[in-house]
PDB file of C-alpha atoms in Angstrom:
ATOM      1  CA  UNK A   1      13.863   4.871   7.709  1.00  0.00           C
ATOM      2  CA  UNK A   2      10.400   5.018   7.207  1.00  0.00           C
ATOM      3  CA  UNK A   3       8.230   1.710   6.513  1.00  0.00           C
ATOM      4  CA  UNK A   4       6.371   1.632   3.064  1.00  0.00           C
ATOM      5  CA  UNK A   5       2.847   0.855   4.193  1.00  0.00           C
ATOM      6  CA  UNK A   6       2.627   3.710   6.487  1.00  0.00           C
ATOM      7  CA  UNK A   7       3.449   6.633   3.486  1.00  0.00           C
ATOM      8  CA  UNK A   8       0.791   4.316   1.153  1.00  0.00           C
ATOM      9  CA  UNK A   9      -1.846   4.580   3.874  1.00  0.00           C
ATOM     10  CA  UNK A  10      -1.583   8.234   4.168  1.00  0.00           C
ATOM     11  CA  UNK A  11      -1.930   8.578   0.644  1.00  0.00           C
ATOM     12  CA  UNK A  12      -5.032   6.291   0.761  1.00  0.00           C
ATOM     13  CA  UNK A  13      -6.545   8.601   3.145  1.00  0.00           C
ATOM     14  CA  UNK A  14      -5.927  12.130   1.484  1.00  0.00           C
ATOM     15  CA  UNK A  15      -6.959   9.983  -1.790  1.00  0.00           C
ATOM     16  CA  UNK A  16     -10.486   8.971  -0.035  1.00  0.00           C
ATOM     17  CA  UNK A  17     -11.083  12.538   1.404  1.00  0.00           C
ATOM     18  CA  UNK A  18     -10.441  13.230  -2.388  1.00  0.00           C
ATOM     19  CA  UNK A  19     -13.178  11.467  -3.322  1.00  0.00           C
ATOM     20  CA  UNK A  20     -15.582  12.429  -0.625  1.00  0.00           C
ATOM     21  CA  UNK A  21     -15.309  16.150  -2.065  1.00  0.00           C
ATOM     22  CA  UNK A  22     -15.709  15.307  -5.615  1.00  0.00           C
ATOM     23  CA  UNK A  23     -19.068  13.955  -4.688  1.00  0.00           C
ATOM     24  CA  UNK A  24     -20.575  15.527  -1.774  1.00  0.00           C
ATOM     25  CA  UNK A  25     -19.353  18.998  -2.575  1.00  0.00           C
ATOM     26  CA  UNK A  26     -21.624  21.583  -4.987  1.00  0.00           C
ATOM     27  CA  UNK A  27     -19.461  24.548  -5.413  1.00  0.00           C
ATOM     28  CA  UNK A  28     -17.170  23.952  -8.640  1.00  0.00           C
ATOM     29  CA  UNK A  29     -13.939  25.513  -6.685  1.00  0.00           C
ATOM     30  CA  UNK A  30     -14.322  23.102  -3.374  1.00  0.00           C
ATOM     31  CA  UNK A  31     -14.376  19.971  -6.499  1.00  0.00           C
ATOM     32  CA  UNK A  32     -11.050  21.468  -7.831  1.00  0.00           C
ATOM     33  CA  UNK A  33      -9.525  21.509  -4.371  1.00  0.00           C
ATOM     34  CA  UNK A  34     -10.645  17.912  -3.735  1.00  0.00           C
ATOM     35  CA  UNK A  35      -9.266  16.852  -7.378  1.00  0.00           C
ATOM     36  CA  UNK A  36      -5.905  18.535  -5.900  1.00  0.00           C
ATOM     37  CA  UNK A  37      -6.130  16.242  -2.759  1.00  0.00           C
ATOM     38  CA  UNK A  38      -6.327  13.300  -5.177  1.00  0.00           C
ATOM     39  CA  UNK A  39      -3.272  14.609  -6.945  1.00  0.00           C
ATOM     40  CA  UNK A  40      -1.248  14.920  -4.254  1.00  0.00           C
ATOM     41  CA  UNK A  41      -2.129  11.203  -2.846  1.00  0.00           C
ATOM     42  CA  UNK A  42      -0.895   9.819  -6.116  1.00  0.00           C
ATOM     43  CA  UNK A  43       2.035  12.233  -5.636  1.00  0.00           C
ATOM     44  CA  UNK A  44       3.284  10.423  -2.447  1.00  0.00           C
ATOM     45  CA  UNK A  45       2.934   7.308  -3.832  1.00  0.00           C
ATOM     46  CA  UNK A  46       5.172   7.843  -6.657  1.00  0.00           C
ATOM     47  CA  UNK A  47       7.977   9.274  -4.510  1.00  0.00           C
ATOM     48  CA  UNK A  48       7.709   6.557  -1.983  1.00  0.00           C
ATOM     49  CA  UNK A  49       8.197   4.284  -4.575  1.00  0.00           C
ATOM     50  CA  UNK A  50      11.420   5.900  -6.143  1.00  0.00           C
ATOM     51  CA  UNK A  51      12.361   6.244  -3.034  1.00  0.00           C
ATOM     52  CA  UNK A  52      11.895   2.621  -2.366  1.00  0.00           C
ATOM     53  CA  UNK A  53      13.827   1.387  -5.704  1.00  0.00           C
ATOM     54  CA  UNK A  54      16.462   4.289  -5.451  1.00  0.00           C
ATOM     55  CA  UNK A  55      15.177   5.252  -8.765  1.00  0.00           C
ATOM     56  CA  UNK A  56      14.564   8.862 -10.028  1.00  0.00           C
ATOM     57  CA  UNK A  57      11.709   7.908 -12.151  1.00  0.00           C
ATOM     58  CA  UNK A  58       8.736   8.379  -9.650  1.00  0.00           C
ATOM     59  CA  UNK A  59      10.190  11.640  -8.688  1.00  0.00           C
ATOM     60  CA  UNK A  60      10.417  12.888 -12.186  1.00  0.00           C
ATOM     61  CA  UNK A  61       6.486  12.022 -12.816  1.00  0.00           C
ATOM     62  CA  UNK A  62       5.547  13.653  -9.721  1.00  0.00           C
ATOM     63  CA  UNK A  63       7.215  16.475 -11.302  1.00  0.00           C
ATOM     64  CA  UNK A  64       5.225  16.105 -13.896  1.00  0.00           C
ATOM     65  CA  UNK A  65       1.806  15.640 -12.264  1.00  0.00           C
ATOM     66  CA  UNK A  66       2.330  19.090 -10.696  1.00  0.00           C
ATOM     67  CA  UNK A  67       2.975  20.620 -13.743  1.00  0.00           C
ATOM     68  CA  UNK A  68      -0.790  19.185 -15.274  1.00  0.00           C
ATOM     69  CA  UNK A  69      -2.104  19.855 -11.714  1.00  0.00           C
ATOM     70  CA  UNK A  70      -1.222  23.781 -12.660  1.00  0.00           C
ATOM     71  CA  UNK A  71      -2.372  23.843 -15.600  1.00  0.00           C
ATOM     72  CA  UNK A  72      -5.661  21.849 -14.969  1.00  0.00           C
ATOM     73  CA  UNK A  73      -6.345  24.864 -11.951  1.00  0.00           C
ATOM     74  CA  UNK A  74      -5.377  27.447 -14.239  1.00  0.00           C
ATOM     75  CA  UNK A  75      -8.224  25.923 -16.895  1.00  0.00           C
ATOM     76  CA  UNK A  76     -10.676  24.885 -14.619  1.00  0.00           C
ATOM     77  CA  UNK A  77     -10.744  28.334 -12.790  1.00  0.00           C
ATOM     78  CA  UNK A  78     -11.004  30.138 -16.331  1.00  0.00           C
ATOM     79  CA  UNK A  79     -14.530  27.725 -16.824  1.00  0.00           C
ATOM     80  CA  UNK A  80     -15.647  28.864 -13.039  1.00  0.00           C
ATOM     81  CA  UNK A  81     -14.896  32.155 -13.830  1.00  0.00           C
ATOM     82  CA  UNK A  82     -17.212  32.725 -17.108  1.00  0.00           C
ATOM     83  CA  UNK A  83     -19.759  29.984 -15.540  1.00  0.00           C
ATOM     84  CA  UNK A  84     -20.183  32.635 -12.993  1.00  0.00           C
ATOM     85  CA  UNK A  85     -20.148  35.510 -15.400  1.00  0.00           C
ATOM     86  CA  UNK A  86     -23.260  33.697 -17.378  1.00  0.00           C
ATOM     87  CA  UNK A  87     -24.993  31.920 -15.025  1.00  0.00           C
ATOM     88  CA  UNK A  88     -24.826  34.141 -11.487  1.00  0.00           C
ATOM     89  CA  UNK A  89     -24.307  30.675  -9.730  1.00  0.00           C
ATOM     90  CA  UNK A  90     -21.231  28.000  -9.872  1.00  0.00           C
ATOM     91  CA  UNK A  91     -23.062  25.078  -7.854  1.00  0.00           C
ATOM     92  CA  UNK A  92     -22.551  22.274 -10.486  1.00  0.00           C
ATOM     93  CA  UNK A  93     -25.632  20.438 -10.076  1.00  0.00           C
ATOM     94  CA  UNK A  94     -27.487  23.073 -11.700  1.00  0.00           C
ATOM     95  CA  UNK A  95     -25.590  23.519 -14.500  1.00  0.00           C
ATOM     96  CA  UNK A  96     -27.571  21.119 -17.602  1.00  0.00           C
ATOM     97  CA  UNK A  97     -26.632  22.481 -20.442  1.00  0.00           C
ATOM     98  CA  UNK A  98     -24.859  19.314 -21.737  1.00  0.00           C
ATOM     99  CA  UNK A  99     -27.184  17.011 -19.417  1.00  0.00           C
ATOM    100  CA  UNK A 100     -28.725  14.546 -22.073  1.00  0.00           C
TER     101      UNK A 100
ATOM    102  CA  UNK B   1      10.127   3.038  15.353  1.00  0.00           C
ATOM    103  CA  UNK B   2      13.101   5.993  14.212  1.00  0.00           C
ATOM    104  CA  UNK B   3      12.766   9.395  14.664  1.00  0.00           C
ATOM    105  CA  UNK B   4      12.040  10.034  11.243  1.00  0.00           C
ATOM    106  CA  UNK B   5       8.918   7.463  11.261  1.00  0.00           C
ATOM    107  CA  UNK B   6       7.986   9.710  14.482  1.00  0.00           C
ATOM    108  CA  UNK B   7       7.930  12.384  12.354  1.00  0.00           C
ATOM    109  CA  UNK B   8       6.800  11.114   9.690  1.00  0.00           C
ATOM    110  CA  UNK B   9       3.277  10.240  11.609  1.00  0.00           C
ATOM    111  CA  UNK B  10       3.404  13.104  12.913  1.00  0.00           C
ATOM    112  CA  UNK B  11       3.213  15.597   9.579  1.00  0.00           C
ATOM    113  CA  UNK B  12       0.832  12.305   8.010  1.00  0.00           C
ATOM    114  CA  UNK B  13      -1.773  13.161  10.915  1.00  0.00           C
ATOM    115  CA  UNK B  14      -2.271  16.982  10.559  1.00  0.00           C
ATOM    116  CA  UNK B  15      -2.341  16.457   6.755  1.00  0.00           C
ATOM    117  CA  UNK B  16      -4.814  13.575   6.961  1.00  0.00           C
ATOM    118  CA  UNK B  17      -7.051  15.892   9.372  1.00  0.00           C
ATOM    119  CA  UNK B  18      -6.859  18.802   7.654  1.00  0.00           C
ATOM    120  CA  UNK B  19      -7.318  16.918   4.218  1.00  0.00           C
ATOM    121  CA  UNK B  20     -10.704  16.316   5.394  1.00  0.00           C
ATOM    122  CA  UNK B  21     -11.330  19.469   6.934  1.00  0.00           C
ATOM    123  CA  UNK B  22     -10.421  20.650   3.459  1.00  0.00           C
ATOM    124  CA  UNK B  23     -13.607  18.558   2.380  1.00  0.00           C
ATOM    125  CA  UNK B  24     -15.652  19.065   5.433  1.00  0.00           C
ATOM    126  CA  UNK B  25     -15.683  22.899   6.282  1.00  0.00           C
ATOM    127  CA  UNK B  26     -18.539  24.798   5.230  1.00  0.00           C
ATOM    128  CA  UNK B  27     -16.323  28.178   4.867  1.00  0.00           C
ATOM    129  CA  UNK B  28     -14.730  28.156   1.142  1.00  0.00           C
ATOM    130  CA  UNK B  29     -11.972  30.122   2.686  1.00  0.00           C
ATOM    131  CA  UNK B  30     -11.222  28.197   5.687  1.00  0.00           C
ATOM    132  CA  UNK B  31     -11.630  25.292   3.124  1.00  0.00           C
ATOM    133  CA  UNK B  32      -8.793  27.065   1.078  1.00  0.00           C
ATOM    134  CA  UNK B  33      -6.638  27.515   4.463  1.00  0.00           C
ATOM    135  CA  UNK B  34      -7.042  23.996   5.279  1.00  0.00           C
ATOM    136  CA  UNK B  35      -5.785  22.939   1.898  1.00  0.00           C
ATOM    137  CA  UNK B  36      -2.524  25.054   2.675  1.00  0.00           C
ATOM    138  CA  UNK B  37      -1.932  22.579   5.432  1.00  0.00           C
ATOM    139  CA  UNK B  38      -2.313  19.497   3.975  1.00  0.00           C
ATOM    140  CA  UNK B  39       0.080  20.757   1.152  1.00  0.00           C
ATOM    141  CA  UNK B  40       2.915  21.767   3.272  1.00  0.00           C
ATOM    142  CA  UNK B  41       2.408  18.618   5.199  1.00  0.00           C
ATOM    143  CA  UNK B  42       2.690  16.706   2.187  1.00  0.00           C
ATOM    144  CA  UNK B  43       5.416  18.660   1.478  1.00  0.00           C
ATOM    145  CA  UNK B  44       7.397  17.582   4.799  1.00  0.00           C
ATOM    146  CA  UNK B  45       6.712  13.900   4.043  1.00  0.00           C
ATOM    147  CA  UNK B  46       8.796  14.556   0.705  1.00  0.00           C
ATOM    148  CA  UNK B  47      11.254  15.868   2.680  1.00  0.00           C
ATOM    149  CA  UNK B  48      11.504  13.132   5.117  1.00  0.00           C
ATOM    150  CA  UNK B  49      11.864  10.646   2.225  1.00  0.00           C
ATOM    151  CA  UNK B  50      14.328  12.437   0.678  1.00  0.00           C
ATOM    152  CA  UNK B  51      12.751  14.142  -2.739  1.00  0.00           C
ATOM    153  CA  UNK B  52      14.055  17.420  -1.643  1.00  0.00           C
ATOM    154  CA  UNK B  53      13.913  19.245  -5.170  1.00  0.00           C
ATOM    155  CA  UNK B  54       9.866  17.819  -5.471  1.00  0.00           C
ATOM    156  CA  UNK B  55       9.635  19.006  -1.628  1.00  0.00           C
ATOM    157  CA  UNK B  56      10.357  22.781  -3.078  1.00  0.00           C
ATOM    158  CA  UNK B  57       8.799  22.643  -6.233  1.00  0.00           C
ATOM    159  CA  UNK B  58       5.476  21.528  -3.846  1.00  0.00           C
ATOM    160  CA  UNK B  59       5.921  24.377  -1.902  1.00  0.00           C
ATOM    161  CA  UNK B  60       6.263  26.903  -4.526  1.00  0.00           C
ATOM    162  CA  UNK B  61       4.005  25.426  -6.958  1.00  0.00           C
ATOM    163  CA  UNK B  62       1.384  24.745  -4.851  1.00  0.00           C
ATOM    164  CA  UNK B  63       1.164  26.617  -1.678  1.00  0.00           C
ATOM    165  CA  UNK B  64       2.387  29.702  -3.341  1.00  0.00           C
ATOM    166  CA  UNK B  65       0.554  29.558  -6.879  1.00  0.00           C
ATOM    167  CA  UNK B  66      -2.228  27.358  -7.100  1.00  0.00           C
ATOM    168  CA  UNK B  67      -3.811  28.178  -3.300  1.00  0.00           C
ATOM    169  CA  UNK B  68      -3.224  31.923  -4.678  1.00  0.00           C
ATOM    170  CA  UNK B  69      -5.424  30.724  -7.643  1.00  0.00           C
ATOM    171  CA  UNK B  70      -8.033  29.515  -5.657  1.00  0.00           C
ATOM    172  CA  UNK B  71      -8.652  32.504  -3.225  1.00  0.00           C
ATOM    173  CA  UNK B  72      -8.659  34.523  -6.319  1.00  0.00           C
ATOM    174  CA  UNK B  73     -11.491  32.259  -7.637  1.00  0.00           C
ATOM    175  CA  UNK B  74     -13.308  32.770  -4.555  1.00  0.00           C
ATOM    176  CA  UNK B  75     -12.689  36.392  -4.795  1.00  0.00           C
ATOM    177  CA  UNK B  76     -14.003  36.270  -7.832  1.00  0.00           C
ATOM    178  CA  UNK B  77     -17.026  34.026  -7.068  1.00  0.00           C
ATOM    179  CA  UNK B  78     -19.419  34.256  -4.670  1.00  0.00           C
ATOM    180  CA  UNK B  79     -18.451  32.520  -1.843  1.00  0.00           C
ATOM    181  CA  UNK B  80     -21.819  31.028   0.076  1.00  0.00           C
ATOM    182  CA  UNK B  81     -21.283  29.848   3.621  1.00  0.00           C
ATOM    183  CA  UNK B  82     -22.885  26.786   5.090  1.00  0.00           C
ATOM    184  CA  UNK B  83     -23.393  23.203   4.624  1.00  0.00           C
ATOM    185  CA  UNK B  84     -26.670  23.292   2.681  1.00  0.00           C
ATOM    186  CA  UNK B  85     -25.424  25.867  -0.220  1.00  0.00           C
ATOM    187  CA  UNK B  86     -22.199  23.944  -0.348  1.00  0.00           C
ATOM    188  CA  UNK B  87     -22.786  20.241  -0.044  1.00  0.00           C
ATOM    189  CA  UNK B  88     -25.743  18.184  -1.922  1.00  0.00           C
ATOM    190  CA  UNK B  89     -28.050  15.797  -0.880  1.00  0.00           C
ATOM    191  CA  UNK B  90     -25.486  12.582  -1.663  1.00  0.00           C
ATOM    192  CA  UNK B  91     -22.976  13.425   0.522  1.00  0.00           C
ATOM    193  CA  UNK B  92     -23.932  10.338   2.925  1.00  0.00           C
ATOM    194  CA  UNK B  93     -23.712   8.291  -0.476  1.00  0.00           C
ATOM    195  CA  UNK B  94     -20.585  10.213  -0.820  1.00  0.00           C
ATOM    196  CA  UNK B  95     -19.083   9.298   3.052  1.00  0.00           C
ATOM    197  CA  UNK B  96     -19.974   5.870   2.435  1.00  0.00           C
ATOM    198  CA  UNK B  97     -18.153   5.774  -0.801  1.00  0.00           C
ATOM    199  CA  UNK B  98     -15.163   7.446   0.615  1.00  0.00           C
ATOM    200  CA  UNK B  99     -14.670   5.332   3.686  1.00  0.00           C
ATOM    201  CA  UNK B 100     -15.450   1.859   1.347  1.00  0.00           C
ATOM    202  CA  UNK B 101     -12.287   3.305  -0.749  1.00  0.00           C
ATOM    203  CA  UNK B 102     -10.130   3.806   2.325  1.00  0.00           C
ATOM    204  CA  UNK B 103     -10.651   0.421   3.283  1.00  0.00           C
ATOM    205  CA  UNK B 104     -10.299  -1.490   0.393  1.00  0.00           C
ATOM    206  CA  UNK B 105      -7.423   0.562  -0.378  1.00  0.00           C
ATOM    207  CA  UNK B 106      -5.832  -0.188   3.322  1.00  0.00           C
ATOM    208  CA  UNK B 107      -7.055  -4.147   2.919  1.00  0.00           C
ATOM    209  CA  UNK B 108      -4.710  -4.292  -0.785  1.00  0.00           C
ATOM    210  CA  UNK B 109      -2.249  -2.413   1.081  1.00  0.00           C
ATOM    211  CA  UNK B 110      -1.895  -4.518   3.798  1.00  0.00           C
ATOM    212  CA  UNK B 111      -2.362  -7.473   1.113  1.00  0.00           C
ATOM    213  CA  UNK B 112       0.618  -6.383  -1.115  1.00  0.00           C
ATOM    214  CA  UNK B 113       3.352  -4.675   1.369  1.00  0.00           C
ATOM    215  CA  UNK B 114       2.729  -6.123   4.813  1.00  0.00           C
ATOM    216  CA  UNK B 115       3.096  -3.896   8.228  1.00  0.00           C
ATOM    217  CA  UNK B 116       5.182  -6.770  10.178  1.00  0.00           C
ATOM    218  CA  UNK B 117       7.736  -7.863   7.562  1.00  0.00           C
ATOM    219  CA  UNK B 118       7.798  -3.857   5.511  1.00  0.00           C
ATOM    220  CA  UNK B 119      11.422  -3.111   5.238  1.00  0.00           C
ATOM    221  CA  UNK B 120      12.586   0.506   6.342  1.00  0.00           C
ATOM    222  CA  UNK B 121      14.226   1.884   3.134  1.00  0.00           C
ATOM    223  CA  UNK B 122      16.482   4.556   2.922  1.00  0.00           C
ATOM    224  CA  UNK B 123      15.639   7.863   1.410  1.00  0.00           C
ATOM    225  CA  UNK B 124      15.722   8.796  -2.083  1.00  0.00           C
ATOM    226  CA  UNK B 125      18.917  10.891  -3.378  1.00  0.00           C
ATOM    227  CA  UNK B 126      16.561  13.638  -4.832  1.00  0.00           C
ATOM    228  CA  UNK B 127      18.675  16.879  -4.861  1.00  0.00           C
ATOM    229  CA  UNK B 128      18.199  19.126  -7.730  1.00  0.00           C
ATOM    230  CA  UNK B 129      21.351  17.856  -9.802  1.00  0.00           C
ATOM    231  CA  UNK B 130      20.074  13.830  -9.775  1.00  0.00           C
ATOM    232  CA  UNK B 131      16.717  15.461 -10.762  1.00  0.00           C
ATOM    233  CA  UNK B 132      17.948  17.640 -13.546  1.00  0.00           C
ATOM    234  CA  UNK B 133      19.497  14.604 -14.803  1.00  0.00           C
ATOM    235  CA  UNK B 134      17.129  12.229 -14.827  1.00  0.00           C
ATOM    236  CA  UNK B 135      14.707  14.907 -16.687  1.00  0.00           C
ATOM    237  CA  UNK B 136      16.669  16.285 -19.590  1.00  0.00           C
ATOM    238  CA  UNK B 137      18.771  12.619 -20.058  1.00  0.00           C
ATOM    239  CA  UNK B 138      15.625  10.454 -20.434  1.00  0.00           C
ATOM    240  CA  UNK B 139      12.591  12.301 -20.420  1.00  0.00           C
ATOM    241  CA  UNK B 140      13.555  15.246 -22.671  1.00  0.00           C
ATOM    242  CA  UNK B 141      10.582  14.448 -24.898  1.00  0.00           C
ATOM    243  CA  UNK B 142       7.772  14.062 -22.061  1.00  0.00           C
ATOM    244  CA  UNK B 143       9.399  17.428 -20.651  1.00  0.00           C
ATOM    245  CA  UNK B 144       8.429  19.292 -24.000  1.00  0.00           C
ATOM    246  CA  UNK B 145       5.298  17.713 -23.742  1.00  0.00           C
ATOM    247  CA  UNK B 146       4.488  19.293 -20.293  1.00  0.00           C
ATOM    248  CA  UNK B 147       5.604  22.643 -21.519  1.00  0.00           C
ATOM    249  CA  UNK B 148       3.769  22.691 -24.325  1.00  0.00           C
ATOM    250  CA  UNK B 149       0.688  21.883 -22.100  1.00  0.00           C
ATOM    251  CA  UNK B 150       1.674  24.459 -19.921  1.00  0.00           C
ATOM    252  CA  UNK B 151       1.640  26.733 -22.820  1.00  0.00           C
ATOM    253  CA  UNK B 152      -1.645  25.597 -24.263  1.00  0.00           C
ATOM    254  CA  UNK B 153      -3.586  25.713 -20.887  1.00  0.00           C
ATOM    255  CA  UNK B 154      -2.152  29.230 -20.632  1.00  0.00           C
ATOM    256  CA  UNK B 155      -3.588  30.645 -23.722  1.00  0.00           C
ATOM    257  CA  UNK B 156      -6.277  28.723 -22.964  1.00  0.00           C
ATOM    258  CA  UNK B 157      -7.519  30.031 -19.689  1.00  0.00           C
ATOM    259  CA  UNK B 158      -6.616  33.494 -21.315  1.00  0.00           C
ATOM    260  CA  UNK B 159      -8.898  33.335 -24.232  1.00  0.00           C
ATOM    261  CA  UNK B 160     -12.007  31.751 -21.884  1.00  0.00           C
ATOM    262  CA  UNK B 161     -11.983  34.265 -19.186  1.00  0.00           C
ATOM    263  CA  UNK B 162     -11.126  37.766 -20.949  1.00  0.00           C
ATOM    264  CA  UNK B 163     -14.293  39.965 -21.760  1.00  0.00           C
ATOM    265  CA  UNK B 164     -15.616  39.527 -25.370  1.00  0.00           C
ATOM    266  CA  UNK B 165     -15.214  42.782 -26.732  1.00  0.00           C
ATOM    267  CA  UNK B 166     -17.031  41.973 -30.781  1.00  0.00           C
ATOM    268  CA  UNK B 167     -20.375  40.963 -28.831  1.00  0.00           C
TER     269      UNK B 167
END
């Protein structure tokens, strides 16, 4: 019997450390790891929620998410990986190609 | 409060701390360790509210693949240690951001589902059968979708990272 607001609150907080890594962090890997934090927040929500309205929906979609969360690591490691093969260096802020 | 909100706060405060030491550490690796955490913790809280297949497929999925992804990307990588080589120079612009979403996300919180009148619901019935179900009776289609992602990201990730042979 847990109360709703306290399971949305911890997802606010792994949700804000989320965000706190996507933009204070330089190495591409420790952003992918904070993108996963952000993930999971929106995880817990939607199983609170089916678990609020007895409904399998939420759960399903979380489901889901972690199937895109795989495949968006699997990806975005791949890009790391032959960033650091060209450039020597996978700190984002230094690589401009596409900068305008 | 019941024992399982005991616990519940319990498993929500080493994954909120470690959540940030995830973002906080200046090791990559500990960083990577620290993620672990906050995953099985995460984990837990599905299993307190009753999502036991999602509780698994966390477990598996992420703690045993994706964290195994990572340290191979940092195997793979150099890994720099320190704040300086890690962080850049916003990440005060960055803490104030965070913390400005935390509370406005705490203020709707408390706006939409109050603390004194929140009703204690009971958990979900999320056992493997109920789950099966639910996917391949109404969301066949959005299934096929995901694997065919899958499958794309796959071959993708394959054909980005191999060696080029032709060049």
């Amino acid at each position: 019997m847990i109360r709703l607001p306290l399971v949305l609150m911890f997802s606010a907080l792994l949700f804000s450390a989320g965000v706190y890594g996507v933009l204070a962090r330089r190495n591409a890997i420790m952003v992918l790891m904070a993108i996963e934090l952000m993930l999971n927040a929106v995880n817990v929500n939607l199983v609170a929620f089916s678990a609020l309205l007895q409904q399998m929906t939420g759960q399903v979609f979380a489901l889901f998410v972690i199937a895109v969360a795989a495949a968006e690591v699997g990806i975005g490691l791949a890009i790391v990986i032959l960033l650091f093969r060209t450039r020597e260096s996978i700190n984002v802020d230094e690589v401009n190609l596409l900068k305008w | 409060m019941s024992a399982q909100e005991y616990a519940f706060v319990v498993l929500a405060v080493i994954g909120g701390l470690s959540a940030i030491a995830v973002v906080t550490s200046t090791n990559v690796v500990h960083a990577a360790l620290y993620l672990v955490v906050t995953l099985l913790s995460v984990g837990g809280v599905y299993l307190l509210l009753g999502a036991e297949f999602v509780a698994w497929v966390q477990i598996l999925i992420y703690v045993g693949a994706i964290v195994i992804l990572f340290l191979f990307g940092l195997m793979l990588t150099k890994a720099p240690i320190g704040r300086d080589t890690l962080d850049n120079q916003q990440r005060w612009l960055g803490a104030i951001i965070g913390v400005g979403v935390f509370a406005g996300l705490v203020f709707l919180i408390q706006d939409a589902f109050p603390m004194q009148d929140a009703q204690a619901f009971e958990p979900a019935r999320g056992t493997t059968d109920v789950v099966g179900e639910a996917i391949f009776r109404n969301y066949v289609l959005p299934f096929e979708a995901v694997s065919f992602l899958l499958l794309a990201a796959l071959i993708g990730a394959i054909v980005l990272a191999r060696k080029d042979d032709s060049s």
